[in-house]
């Protein structure tokens, strides 16, 4: 059996939504449990497919996973496996995050190459070259990355051509157990990278420069689990997605337990588009302005406009009066949602890496297919604004990054329901 969302659009939404823990923070944090034996405890962990895939991978490596009320506990005391098989890596590219920790702790790792990605090429060169600079021997064998460092890793200077988030995280975890000093130049600055670094500090790691483009790591001989449970930071992409609702359907939205400082650029751009957004502590308030205005946006590494909000803001801009330009600078093929939005009546042209969005248009409910995680979120937003009923297929993508999305939206008035169908049902 597979599932789809059925959404009847065209109704204003008002109410409160609690933001979940960040997918892109919990996954590297779970990978970091590989670095030292012991019990790790996490609070505010999101119930997502990607999280369960990472937990399955850790279990394959020998970890014990339990939930105790709101606490997720991972015990890596008996960890002994060093392989991330393709059957798991193909479901979640973030599985490559165990490459650095396994090599650092055990001196070897065997991790499947991720393969193709629906939003473009994501080469693993930054990961493997960085480990080679740290002294690991890297070979490719029948679709697997083999890393060997029997004498351990040695600190060095690593310079990225591009501030890759996962490569920064992988090498941050590898460097923390390397002998001497490791310097990562042009490092990613995302809040999720900072969260991982702070976790490693709580484990005994010596790290400076988190949140800047130069991270300095003084290697230590061993680490230990943090003494206190770690609370996963709020998901800024989930927050940004829901912030757009008033511009699409009207109503007033309150987003609780989030972190506005992680969203300075998206909030600024949404205000430029005409939304009225206010913050108070860890709460955001959003409501529509007089008229939705067009924007010119280019995605960029943090603190720029996130590529993970590109698809959603295109859905929003179909309702803006005028012509908007949205340029994707990070991934060459992250416009799969455009063809599905066409089916709903959107007026969008493609010019290489730029989407030209003309509005406002009257979106119409229909059947659409989600091809990646953020594309699926954009289709949900569009369906909420469309006249009539939409069916959104491909929920395996949506469930990777949005916890109980239909329950959260239903709680503020959305007419949305999850339904099942036989896999042989024609689409």
PDB file of C-alpha atoms in Angstrom, residues 152-423:
ATOM      1  CA  UNK A 152      44.764   7.078  13.150  1.00  0.00           C
ATOM      2  CA  UNK A 153      44.239  10.465  11.538  1.00  0.00           C
ATOM      3  CA  UNK A 154      46.554  13.467  11.653  1.00  0.00           C
ATOM      4  CA  UNK A 155      45.407  17.081  11.700  1.00  0.00           C
ATOM      5  CA  UNK A 156      45.905  19.254   8.648  1.00  0.00           C
ATOM      6  CA  UNK A 157      44.456  22.237   6.772  1.00  0.00           C
ATOM      7  CA  UNK A 158      41.472  21.554   4.521  1.00  0.00           C
ATOM      8  CA  UNK A 159      40.196  24.154   2.058  1.00  0.00           C
ATOM      9  CA  UNK A 160      36.773  23.690   0.454  1.00  0.00           C
ATOM     10  CA  UNK A 161      35.975  25.088  -2.986  1.00  0.00           C
ATOM     11  CA  UNK A 162      32.393  25.384  -1.742  1.00  0.00           C
ATOM     12  CA  UNK A 163      31.050  25.461   1.848  1.00  0.00           C
ATOM     13  CA  UNK A 164      29.519  21.982   1.790  1.00  0.00           C
ATOM     14  CA  UNK A 165      27.416  21.298   4.879  1.00  0.00           C
ATOM     15  CA  UNK A 166      27.764  17.510   5.044  1.00  0.00           C
ATOM     16  CA  UNK A 167      31.472  17.596   4.173  1.00  0.00           C
ATOM     17  CA  UNK A 168      32.080  20.178   6.910  1.00  0.00           C
ATOM     18  CA  UNK A 169      30.210  17.948   9.354  1.00  0.00           C
ATOM     19  CA  UNK A 170      31.986  14.760   8.287  1.00  0.00           C
ATOM     20  CA  UNK A 171      35.442  16.279   8.569  1.00  0.00           C
ATOM     21  CA  UNK A 172      34.562  18.071  11.793  1.00  0.00           C
ATOM     22  CA  UNK A 173      33.761  14.666  13.294  1.00  0.00           C
ATOM     23  CA  UNK A 174      36.906  13.120  11.832  1.00  0.00           C
ATOM     24  CA  UNK A 175      39.160  15.970  12.913  1.00  0.00           C
ATOM     25  CA  UNK A 176      38.053  15.971  16.518  1.00  0.00           C
ATOM     26  CA  UNK A 177      39.897  12.652  17.084  1.00  0.00           C
ATOM     27  CA  UNK A 178      42.845  13.428  14.781  1.00  0.00           C
ATOM     28  CA  UNK A 179      46.291  14.111  16.239  1.00  0.00           C
ATOM     29  CA  UNK A 180      47.185  17.792  16.278  1.00  0.00           C
ATOM     30  CA  UNK A 181      45.287  20.697  14.751  1.00  0.00           C
ATOM     31  CA  UNK A 182      42.797  20.529  11.883  1.00  0.00           C
ATOM     32  CA  UNK A 183      41.691  23.727  10.144  1.00  0.00           C
ATOM     33  CA  UNK A 184      38.672  23.733   7.835  1.00  0.00           C
ATOM     34  CA  UNK A 185      38.680  26.754   5.519  1.00  0.00           C
ATOM     35  CA  UNK A 186      35.496  27.927   3.748  1.00  0.00           C
ATOM     36  CA  UNK A 187      33.512  25.832   6.198  1.00  0.00           C
ATOM     37  CA  UNK A 188      29.730  25.785   6.184  1.00  0.00           C
ATOM     38  CA  UNK A 189      28.156  28.176   8.707  1.00  0.00           C
ATOM     39  CA  UNK A 190      24.663  26.681   9.010  1.00  0.00           C
ATOM     40  CA  UNK A 191      23.052  26.459  12.470  1.00  0.00           C
ATOM     41  CA  UNK A 192      23.013  22.677  12.118  1.00  0.00           C
ATOM     42  CA  UNK A 193      26.819  22.661  11.761  1.00  0.00           C
ATOM     43  CA  UNK A 194      27.107  24.827  14.859  1.00  0.00           C
ATOM     44  CA  UNK A 195      24.806  22.456  16.753  1.00  0.00           C
ATOM     45  CA  UNK A 196      26.986  19.481  15.823  1.00  0.00           C
ATOM     46  CA  UNK A 197      30.120  21.352  16.890  1.00  0.00           C
ATOM     47  CA  UNK A 198      28.543  22.206  20.246  1.00  0.00           C
ATOM     48  CA  UNK A 199      27.625  18.535  20.720  1.00  0.00           C
ATOM     49  CA  UNK A 200      31.231  17.561  20.034  1.00  0.00           C
ATOM     50  CA  UNK A 201      32.378  20.171  22.561  1.00  0.00           C
ATOM     51  CA  UNK A 202      30.037  18.603  25.123  1.00  0.00           C
ATOM     52  CA  UNK A 203      31.743  15.285  24.312  1.00  0.00           C
ATOM     53  CA  UNK A 204      35.164  16.720  25.132  1.00  0.00           C
ATOM     54  CA  UNK A 205      36.114  18.059  21.720  1.00  0.00           C
ATOM     55  CA  UNK A 206      38.161  21.233  21.367  1.00  0.00           C
ATOM     56  CA  UNK A 207      36.696  23.371  18.599  1.00  0.00           C
ATOM     57  CA  UNK A 208      36.830  27.076  17.773  1.00  0.00           C
ATOM     58  CA  UNK A 209      35.219  29.154  15.035  1.00  0.00           C
ATOM     59  CA  UNK A 210      31.793  27.522  14.855  1.00  0.00           C
ATOM     60  CA  UNK A 211      29.469  29.690  12.786  1.00  0.00           C
ATOM     61  CA  UNK A 212      32.373  31.198  10.836  1.00  0.00           C
ATOM     62  CA  UNK A 213      34.075  30.083   7.630  1.00  0.00           C
ATOM     63  CA  UNK A 214      37.184  28.914   9.507  1.00  0.00           C
ATOM     64  CA  UNK A 215      36.867  26.109  12.049  1.00  0.00           C
ATOM     65  CA  UNK A 216      39.880  25.120  14.168  1.00  0.00           C
ATOM     66  CA  UNK A 217      39.940  21.721  15.846  1.00  0.00           C
ATOM     67  CA  UNK A 218      42.494  20.568  18.381  1.00  0.00           C
ATOM     68  CA  UNK A 219      42.384  16.787  18.330  1.00  0.00           C
ATOM     69  CA  UNK A 220      41.824  14.849  21.539  1.00  0.00           C
ATOM     70  CA  UNK A 221      42.665  11.180  22.217  1.00  0.00           C
ATOM     71  CA  UNK A 222      39.125  10.222  23.168  1.00  0.00           C
ATOM     72  CA  UNK A 223      35.593  11.522  23.596  1.00  0.00           C
ATOM     73  CA  UNK A 224      32.631  10.674  25.818  1.00  0.00           C
ATOM     74  CA  UNK A 225      28.834  11.075  25.532  1.00  0.00           C
ATOM     75  CA  UNK A 226      27.462  14.406  26.766  1.00  0.00           C
ATOM     76  CA  UNK A 227      26.398  14.320  30.397  1.00  0.00           C
ATOM     77  CA  UNK A 228      23.001  15.924  29.733  1.00  0.00           C
ATOM     78  CA  UNK A 229      20.398  15.062  27.070  1.00  0.00           C
ATOM     79  CA  UNK A 230      20.815  17.132  23.903  1.00  0.00           C
ATOM     80  CA  UNK A 231      17.818  19.104  22.703  1.00  0.00           C
ATOM     81  CA  UNK A 232      17.639  19.161  18.910  1.00  0.00           C
ATOM     82  CA  UNK A 233      17.362  22.705  17.550  1.00  0.00           C
ATOM     83  CA  UNK A 234      14.136  23.760  15.759  1.00  0.00           C
ATOM     84  CA  UNK A 235      13.767  23.028  12.059  1.00  0.00           C
ATOM     85  CA  UNK A 236      14.249  26.334  10.243  1.00  0.00           C
ATOM     86  CA  UNK A 237      13.058  24.871   6.929  1.00  0.00           C
ATOM     87  CA  UNK A 238       9.798  23.618   8.424  1.00  0.00           C
ATOM     88  CA  UNK A 239       9.394  27.063   9.998  1.00  0.00           C
ATOM     89  CA  UNK A 240      10.017  28.845   6.696  1.00  0.00           C
ATOM     90  CA  UNK A 241       7.552  26.586   4.899  1.00  0.00           C
ATOM     91  CA  UNK A 242       4.700  27.351   7.298  1.00  0.00           C
ATOM     92  CA  UNK A 243       5.563  31.069   7.385  1.00  0.00           C
ATOM     93  CA  UNK A 244       4.427  31.297   3.765  1.00  0.00           C
ATOM     94  CA  UNK A 245       0.890  30.062   4.453  1.00  0.00           C
ATOM     95  CA  UNK A 246      -0.720  33.484   5.115  1.00  0.00           C
ATOM     96  CA  UNK A 247       0.535  34.778   1.764  1.00  0.00           C
ATOM     97  CA  UNK A 248      -1.087  31.850  -0.019  1.00  0.00           C
ATOM     98  CA  UNK A 249      -4.374  31.378   1.821  1.00  0.00           C
ATOM     99  CA  UNK A 250      -4.802  34.228   4.314  1.00  0.00           C
ATOM    100  CA  UNK A 251      -5.307  33.872   8.034  1.00  0.00           C
ATOM    101  CA  UNK A 252      -2.909  34.346  10.926  1.00  0.00           C
ATOM    102  CA  UNK A 253      -0.288  31.741  11.847  1.00  0.00           C
ATOM    103  CA  UNK A 254       1.611  31.392  15.124  1.00  0.00           C
ATOM    104  CA  UNK A 255       4.726  29.208  15.061  1.00  0.00           C
ATOM    105  CA  UNK A 256       5.893  28.059  18.489  1.00  0.00           C
ATOM    106  CA  UNK A 257       9.239  26.639  19.682  1.00  0.00           C
ATOM    107  CA  UNK A 258      11.199  27.870  16.691  1.00  0.00           C
ATOM    108  CA  UNK A 259      14.312  30.051  16.390  1.00  0.00           C
ATOM    109  CA  UNK A 260      13.782  33.292  14.428  1.00  0.00           C
ATOM    110  CA  UNK A 261      17.505  34.132  14.325  1.00  0.00           C
ATOM    111  CA  UNK A 262      18.069  31.103  12.069  1.00  0.00           C
ATOM    112  CA  UNK A 263      15.720  32.650   9.485  1.00  0.00           C
ATOM    113  CA  UNK A 264      16.841  36.263   9.168  1.00  0.00           C
ATOM    114  CA  UNK A 265      17.154  36.199   5.372  1.00  0.00           C
ATOM    115  CA  UNK A 266      13.903  34.302   4.612  1.00  0.00           C
ATOM    116  CA  UNK A 267      11.966  36.526   7.019  1.00  0.00           C
ATOM    117  CA  UNK A 268      13.437  39.638   5.387  1.00  0.00           C
ATOM    118  CA  UNK A 269      12.466  38.434   1.909  1.00  0.00           C
ATOM    119  CA  UNK A 270       8.948  37.420   2.982  1.00  0.00           C
ATOM    120  CA  UNK A 271       8.469  40.864   4.503  1.00  0.00           C
ATOM    121  CA  UNK A 272       9.603  42.383   1.212  1.00  0.00           C
ATOM    122  CA  UNK A 273       6.919  40.298  -0.469  1.00  0.00           C
ATOM    123  CA  UNK A 274       4.330  41.928   1.782  1.00  0.00           C
ATOM    124  CA  UNK A 275       3.823  39.452   4.613  1.00  0.00           C
ATOM    125  CA  UNK A 276       3.636  40.860   8.118  1.00  0.00           C
ATOM    126  CA  UNK A 277       5.954  38.814  10.342  1.00  0.00           C
ATOM    127  CA  UNK A 278       6.805  39.505  13.969  1.00  0.00           C
ATOM    128  CA  UNK A 279       8.919  37.583  16.454  1.00  0.00           C
ATOM    129  CA  UNK A 280       8.844  37.293  20.216  1.00  0.00           C
ATOM    130  CA  UNK A 281      11.331  34.957  21.847  1.00  0.00           C
ATOM    131  CA  UNK A 282      10.991  31.559  20.177  1.00  0.00           C
ATOM    132  CA  UNK A 283       7.642  32.416  18.579  1.00  0.00           C
ATOM    133  CA  UNK A 284       6.852  33.819  15.135  1.00  0.00           C
ATOM    134  CA  UNK A 285       3.598  35.509  14.086  1.00  0.00           C
ATOM    135  CA  UNK A 286       2.665  35.804  10.405  1.00  0.00           C
ATOM    136  CA  UNK A 287      -0.287  37.331   8.582  1.00  0.00           C
ATOM    137  CA  UNK A 288      -0.922  38.613   5.052  1.00  0.00           C
ATOM    138  CA  UNK A 289      -0.300  42.214   4.078  1.00  0.00           C
ATOM    139  CA  UNK A 290      -2.343  44.267   1.634  1.00  0.00           C
ATOM    140  CA  UNK A 291      -0.905  42.628  -1.488  1.00  0.00           C
ATOM    141  CA  UNK A 292       1.694  39.987  -2.265  1.00  0.00           C
ATOM    142  CA  UNK A 293       4.613  41.497  -4.202  1.00  0.00           C
ATOM    143  CA  UNK A 294       7.046  39.807  -6.620  1.00  0.00           C
ATOM    144  CA  UNK A 295      10.639  39.083  -5.629  1.00  0.00           C
ATOM    145  CA  UNK A 296      14.068  38.489  -7.134  1.00  0.00           C
ATOM    146  CA  UNK A 297      15.791  35.727  -5.175  1.00  0.00           C
ATOM    147  CA  UNK A 298      18.957  33.670  -5.574  1.00  0.00           C
ATOM    148  CA  UNK A 299      19.647  30.757  -3.261  1.00  0.00           C
ATOM    149  CA  UNK A 300      22.940  30.826  -1.371  1.00  0.00           C
ATOM    150  CA  UNK A 301      24.750  29.093   1.495  1.00  0.00           C
ATOM    151  CA  UNK A 302      23.816  30.250   4.999  1.00  0.00           C
ATOM    152  CA  UNK A 303      23.107  32.999   5.899  1.00  0.00           C
ATOM    153  CA  UNK A 304      21.704  33.484   2.385  1.00  0.00           C
ATOM    154  CA  UNK A 305      18.315  32.332   1.162  1.00  0.00           C
ATOM    155  CA  UNK A 306      18.152  28.532   1.659  1.00  0.00           C
ATOM    156  CA  UNK A 307      17.933  26.250  -1.340  1.00  0.00           C
ATOM    157  CA  UNK A 308      15.614  24.139   0.818  1.00  0.00           C
ATOM    158  CA  UNK A 309      13.002  26.940   0.661  1.00  0.00           C
ATOM    159  CA  UNK A 310      13.319  27.599  -3.069  1.00  0.00           C
ATOM    160  CA  UNK A 311      10.472  25.304  -4.157  1.00  0.00           C
ATOM    161  CA  UNK A 312       8.128  26.639  -1.487  1.00  0.00           C
ATOM    162  CA  UNK A 313       8.683  30.296  -2.307  1.00  0.00           C
ATOM    163  CA  UNK A 314       8.006  29.600  -5.986  1.00  0.00           C
ATOM    164  CA  UNK A 315       4.597  28.257  -4.935  1.00  0.00           C
ATOM    165  CA  UNK A 316       4.050  31.430  -2.897  1.00  0.00           C
ATOM    166  CA  UNK A 317       5.093  33.728  -5.745  1.00  0.00           C
ATOM    167  CA  UNK A 318       2.452  32.282  -8.069  1.00  0.00           C
ATOM    168  CA  UNK A 319       0.112  34.488  -6.022  1.00  0.00           C
ATOM    169  CA  UNK A 320       2.234  37.665  -6.204  1.00  0.00           C
ATOM    170  CA  UNK A 321       1.189  40.482  -8.532  1.00  0.00           C
ATOM    171  CA  UNK A 322       3.947  40.813 -11.122  1.00  0.00           C
ATOM    172  CA  UNK A 323       6.966  38.847 -12.310  1.00  0.00           C
ATOM    173  CA  UNK A 324       9.327  37.114  -9.896  1.00  0.00           C
ATOM    174  CA  UNK A 325      12.755  35.621 -10.609  1.00  0.00           C
ATOM    175  CA  UNK A 326      14.040  32.713  -8.518  1.00  0.00           C
ATOM    176  CA  UNK A 327      17.577  31.529  -9.290  1.00  0.00           C
ATOM    177  CA  UNK A 328      18.919  28.235  -7.963  1.00  0.00           C
ATOM    178  CA  UNK A 329      22.685  28.531  -7.522  1.00  0.00           C
ATOM    179  CA  UNK A 330      23.432  25.379  -5.505  1.00  0.00           C
ATOM    180  CA  UNK A 331      21.811  22.491  -7.410  1.00  0.00           C
ATOM    181  CA  UNK A 332      21.530  22.301 -11.186  1.00  0.00           C
ATOM    182  CA  UNK A 333      18.296  20.316 -11.325  1.00  0.00           C
ATOM    183  CA  UNK A 334      16.134  21.483  -8.436  1.00  0.00           C
ATOM    184  CA  UNK A 335      13.047  22.485 -10.391  1.00  0.00           C
ATOM    185  CA  UNK A 336      11.073  19.239 -10.535  1.00  0.00           C
ATOM    186  CA  UNK A 337       8.180  20.986  -8.800  1.00  0.00           C
ATOM    187  CA  UNK A 338       7.764  23.430 -11.682  1.00  0.00           C
ATOM    188  CA  UNK A 339       6.212  20.887 -14.066  1.00  0.00           C
ATOM    189  CA  UNK A 340       3.770  19.807 -11.341  1.00  0.00           C
ATOM    190  CA  UNK A 341       2.861  23.434 -10.589  1.00  0.00           C
ATOM    191  CA  UNK A 342       2.157  23.849 -14.317  1.00  0.00           C
ATOM    192  CA  UNK A 343      -0.461  21.127 -13.956  1.00  0.00           C
ATOM    193  CA  UNK A 344      -2.127  23.293 -11.312  1.00  0.00           C
ATOM    194  CA  UNK A 345      -2.194  26.335 -13.586  1.00  0.00           C
ATOM    195  CA  UNK A 346       1.005  28.137 -12.566  1.00  0.00           C
ATOM    196  CA  UNK A 347       2.608  30.484 -15.106  1.00  0.00           C
ATOM    197  CA  UNK A 348       6.315  29.665 -14.773  1.00  0.00           C
ATOM    198  CA  UNK A 349       9.094  29.731 -17.347  1.00  0.00           C
ATOM    199  CA  UNK A 350      12.514  28.117 -17.032  1.00  0.00           C
ATOM    200  CA  UNK A 351      15.689  29.864 -18.150  1.00  0.00           C
ATOM    201  CA  UNK A 352      18.532  27.537 -17.197  1.00  0.00           C
ATOM    202  CA  UNK A 353      18.771  27.885 -13.409  1.00  0.00           C
ATOM    203  CA  UNK A 354      16.144  30.618 -13.075  1.00  0.00           C
ATOM    204  CA  UNK A 355      12.395  30.217 -12.693  1.00  0.00           C
ATOM    205  CA  UNK A 356      10.369  33.190 -13.968  1.00  0.00           C
ATOM    206  CA  UNK A 357       7.079  33.256 -12.077  1.00  0.00           C
ATOM    207  CA  UNK A 358       4.153  35.373 -13.268  1.00  0.00           C
ATOM    208  CA  UNK A 359       1.181  36.056 -11.035  1.00  0.00           C
ATOM    209  CA  UNK A 360      -1.230  36.097  -9.553  1.00  0.00           C
ATOM    210  CA  UNK A 361      -2.801  32.990 -11.067  1.00  0.00           C
ATOM    211  CA  UNK A 362      -5.796  30.961 -10.011  1.00  0.00           C
ATOM    212  CA  UNK A 363      -4.387  27.571  -9.094  1.00  0.00           C
ATOM    213  CA  UNK A 364      -6.606  24.552  -9.673  1.00  0.00           C
ATOM    214  CA  UNK A 365      -6.652  21.323  -7.729  1.00  0.00           C
ATOM    215  CA  UNK A 366      -5.465  18.241  -9.594  1.00  0.00           C
ATOM    216  CA  UNK A 367      -3.259  15.150  -9.208  1.00  0.00           C
ATOM    217  CA  UNK A 368       0.470  15.811  -8.822  1.00  0.00           C
ATOM    218  CA  UNK A 369       3.571  13.794  -8.006  1.00  0.00           C
ATOM    219  CA  UNK A 370       6.304  14.853  -5.577  1.00  0.00           C
ATOM    220  CA  UNK A 371       9.804  14.039  -6.835  1.00  0.00           C
ATOM    221  CA  UNK A 372      11.883  15.258  -3.883  1.00  0.00           C
ATOM    222  CA  UNK A 373      11.449  16.445  -0.322  1.00  0.00           C
ATOM    223  CA  UNK A 374      11.111  20.206  -0.761  1.00  0.00           C
ATOM    224  CA  UNK A 375       9.189  19.871  -4.032  1.00  0.00           C
ATOM    225  CA  UNK A 376       6.572  17.920  -2.099  1.00  0.00           C
ATOM    226  CA  UNK A 377       6.225  20.784   0.407  1.00  0.00           C
ATOM    227  CA  UNK A 378       5.715  23.291  -2.415  1.00  0.00           C
ATOM    228  CA  UNK A 379       2.909  21.138  -3.821  1.00  0.00           C
ATOM    229  CA  UNK A 380       1.206  21.031  -0.429  1.00  0.00           C
ATOM    230  CA  UNK A 381       1.346  24.835  -0.248  1.00  0.00           C
ATOM    231  CA  UNK A 382      -0.022  25.175  -3.775  1.00  0.00           C
ATOM    232  CA  UNK A 383      -2.807  22.671  -3.084  1.00  0.00           C
ATOM    233  CA  UNK A 384      -3.890  24.635  -0.013  1.00  0.00           C
ATOM    234  CA  UNK A 385      -4.281  27.726  -2.221  1.00  0.00           C
ATOM    235  CA  UNK A 386      -5.881  25.960  -5.193  1.00  0.00           C
ATOM    236  CA  UNK A 387      -9.565  25.761  -6.049  1.00  0.00           C
ATOM    237  CA  UNK A 388     -10.980  22.289  -5.633  1.00  0.00           C
ATOM    238  CA  UNK A 389      -9.317  19.045  -4.576  1.00  0.00           C
ATOM    239  CA  UNK A 390      -5.709  17.994  -5.137  1.00  0.00           C
ATOM    240  CA  UNK A 391      -4.055  14.645  -4.659  1.00  0.00           C
ATOM    241  CA  UNK A 392      -0.344  14.649  -3.885  1.00  0.00           C
ATOM    242  CA  UNK A 393       1.530  11.397  -4.491  1.00  0.00           C
ATOM    243  CA  UNK A 394       5.104  10.526  -3.539  1.00  0.00           C
ATOM    244  CA  UNK A 395       4.713  11.015   0.207  1.00  0.00           C
ATOM    245  CA  UNK A 396       7.853   8.999   0.878  1.00  0.00           C
ATOM    246  CA  UNK A 397       9.680  12.245   0.045  1.00  0.00           C
ATOM    247  CA  UNK A 398       7.488  14.471   2.209  1.00  0.00           C
ATOM    248  CA  UNK A 399       7.740  12.143   5.208  1.00  0.00           C
ATOM    249  CA  UNK A 400      11.527  12.361   5.110  1.00  0.00           C
ATOM    250  CA  UNK A 401      11.466  15.948   6.363  1.00  0.00           C
ATOM    251  CA  UNK A 402       8.048  17.020   7.700  1.00  0.00           C
ATOM    252  CA  UNK A 403       6.717  15.503  10.901  1.00  0.00           C
ATOM    253  CA  UNK A 404       2.953  14.846  10.881  1.00  0.00           C
ATOM    254  CA  UNK A 405       2.381  17.597   8.325  1.00  0.00           C
ATOM    255  CA  UNK A 406      -1.261  16.702   7.717  1.00  0.00           C
ATOM    256  CA  UNK A 407      -2.016  16.753  11.460  1.00  0.00           C
ATOM    257  CA  UNK A 408      -0.334  20.120  11.941  1.00  0.00           C
ATOM    258  CA  UNK A 409      -2.143  21.675   8.981  1.00  0.00           C
ATOM    259  CA  UNK A 410      -5.491  20.146   9.953  1.00  0.00           C
ATOM    260  CA  UNK A 411      -5.098  21.675  13.424  1.00  0.00           C
ATOM    261  CA  UNK A 412      -5.191  25.181  11.888  1.00  0.00           C
ATOM    262  CA  UNK A 413      -8.146  24.489   9.621  1.00  0.00           C
ATOM    263  CA  UNK A 414      -6.755  22.763   6.535  1.00  0.00           C
ATOM    264  CA  UNK A 415      -9.016  20.268   4.797  1.00  0.00           C
ATOM    265  CA  UNK A 416      -6.380  17.600   4.399  1.00  0.00           C
ATOM    266  CA  UNK A 417      -6.378  13.846   4.833  1.00  0.00           C
ATOM    267  CA  UNK A 418      -3.907  11.031   4.195  1.00  0.00           C
ATOM    268  CA  UNK A 419      -5.285   8.120   2.212  1.00  0.00           C
ATOM    269  CA  UNK A 420      -3.935   4.758   1.078  1.00  0.00           C
ATOM    270  CA  UNK A 421      -4.087   3.100  -2.323  1.00  0.00           C
ATOM    271  CA  UNK A 422      -2.805  -0.062  -3.948  1.00  0.00           C
ATOM    272  CA  UNK A 423       0.590   0.365  -5.576  1.00  0.00           C
TER     273      UNK A 423
END
